[in-house]
Short mmCIF file of C-alpha atoms in Angstrom, two decimals:
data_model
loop_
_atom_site.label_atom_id
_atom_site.label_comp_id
_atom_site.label_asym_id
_atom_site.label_seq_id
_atom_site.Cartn_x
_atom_site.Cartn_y
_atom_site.Cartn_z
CA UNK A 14 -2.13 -20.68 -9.44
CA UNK A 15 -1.61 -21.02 -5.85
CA UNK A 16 0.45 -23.91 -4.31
CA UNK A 17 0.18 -24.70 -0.70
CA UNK A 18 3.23 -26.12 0.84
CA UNK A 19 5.17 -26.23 4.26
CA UNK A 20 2.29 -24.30 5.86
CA UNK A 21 2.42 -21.31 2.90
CA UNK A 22 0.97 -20.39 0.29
CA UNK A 23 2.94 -19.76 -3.24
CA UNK A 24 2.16 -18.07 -6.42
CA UNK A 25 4.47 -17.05 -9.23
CA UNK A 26 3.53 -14.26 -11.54
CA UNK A 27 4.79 -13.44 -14.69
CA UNK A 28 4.26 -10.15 -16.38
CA UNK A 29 5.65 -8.62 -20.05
CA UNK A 30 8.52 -6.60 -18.06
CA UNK A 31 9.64 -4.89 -14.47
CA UNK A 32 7.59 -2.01 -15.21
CA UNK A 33 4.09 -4.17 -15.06
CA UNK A 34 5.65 -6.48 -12.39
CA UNK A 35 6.00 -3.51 -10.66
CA UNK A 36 2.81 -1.46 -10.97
CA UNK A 37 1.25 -5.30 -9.52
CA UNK A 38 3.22 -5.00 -7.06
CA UNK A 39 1.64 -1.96 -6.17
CA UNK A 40 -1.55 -2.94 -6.30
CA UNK A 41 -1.10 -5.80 -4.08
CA UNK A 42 0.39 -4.02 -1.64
CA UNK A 43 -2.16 -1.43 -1.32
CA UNK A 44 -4.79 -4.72 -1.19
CA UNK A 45 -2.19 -6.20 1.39
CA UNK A 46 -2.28 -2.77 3.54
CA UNK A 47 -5.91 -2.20 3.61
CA UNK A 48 -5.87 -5.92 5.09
CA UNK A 49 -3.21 -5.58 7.16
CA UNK A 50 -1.79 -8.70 5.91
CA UNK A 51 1.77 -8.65 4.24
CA UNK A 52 3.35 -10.70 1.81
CA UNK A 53 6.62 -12.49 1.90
CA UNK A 54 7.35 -11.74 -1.73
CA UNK A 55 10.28 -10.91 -4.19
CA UNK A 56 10.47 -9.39 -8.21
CA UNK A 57 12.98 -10.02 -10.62
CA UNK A 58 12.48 -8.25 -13.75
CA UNK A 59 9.25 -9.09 -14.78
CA UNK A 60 8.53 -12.04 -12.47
CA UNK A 61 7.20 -11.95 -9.23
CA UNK A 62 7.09 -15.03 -6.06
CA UNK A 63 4.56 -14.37 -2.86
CA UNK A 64 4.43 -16.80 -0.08
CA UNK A 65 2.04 -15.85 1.94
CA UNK A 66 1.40 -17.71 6.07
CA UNK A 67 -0.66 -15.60 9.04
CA UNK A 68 2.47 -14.38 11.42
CA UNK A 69 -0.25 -13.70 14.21
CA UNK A 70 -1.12 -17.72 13.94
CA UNK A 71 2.14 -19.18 14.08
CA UNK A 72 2.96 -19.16 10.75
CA UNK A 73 0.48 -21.53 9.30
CA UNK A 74 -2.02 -20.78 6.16
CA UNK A 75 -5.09 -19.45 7.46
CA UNK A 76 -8.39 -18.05 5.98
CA UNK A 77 -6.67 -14.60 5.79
CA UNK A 78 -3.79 -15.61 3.42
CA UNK A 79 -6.78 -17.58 1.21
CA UNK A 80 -8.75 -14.17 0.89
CA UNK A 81 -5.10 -12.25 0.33
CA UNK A 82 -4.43 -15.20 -2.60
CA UNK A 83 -7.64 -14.64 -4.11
CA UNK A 84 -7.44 -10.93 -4.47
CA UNK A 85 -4.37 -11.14 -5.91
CA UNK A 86 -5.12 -13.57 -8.33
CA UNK A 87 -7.74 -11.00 -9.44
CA UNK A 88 -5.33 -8.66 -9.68
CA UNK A 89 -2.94 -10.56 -11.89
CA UNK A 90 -5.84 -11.81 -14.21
CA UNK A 91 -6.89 -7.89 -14.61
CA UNK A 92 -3.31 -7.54 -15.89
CA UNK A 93 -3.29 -10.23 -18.00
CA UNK A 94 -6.42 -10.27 -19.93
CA UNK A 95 -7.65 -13.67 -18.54
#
């Protein structure tokens, strides 16, 4: 699910429309808040792209993004059904 490349993390996330891309979204960022780790991300209709890389580190992956990617895979499989 998660791709690491060019010192960040990527995961694409598909969803049945905006709506549930959406409501993800928020999910993630209230996981991403609590953290206080942010994603790079983007959503286009029902598809959503994260990169994620530790700013405080210089921008490499770190321990923090790995934790981040996990939750939000947990997220996405909750929405799912997998």
């Amino acid at each position: 699910m998660w791709i690491e490349k060019d010192n960040h993390l990527f995961g694409n996330f598909e969803f049945a429309d905006f709506t549930e891309a959406f409501a993800f979204m928020t999910q993630v960022a209230l996981v991403a808040e609590k953290m206080n780790h942010h994603p790079d991300w983007t959503n286009v209709y029902n598809k959503v792209q994260i990169k994620l890389s530790t700013h405080d580190a210089g921008n490499v992956v770190t321990h923090k993004d790995w934790e981040l990617a996990k939750l939000v895979e947990n997220i996405y499989l909750k929405w799912t059904g997998h």
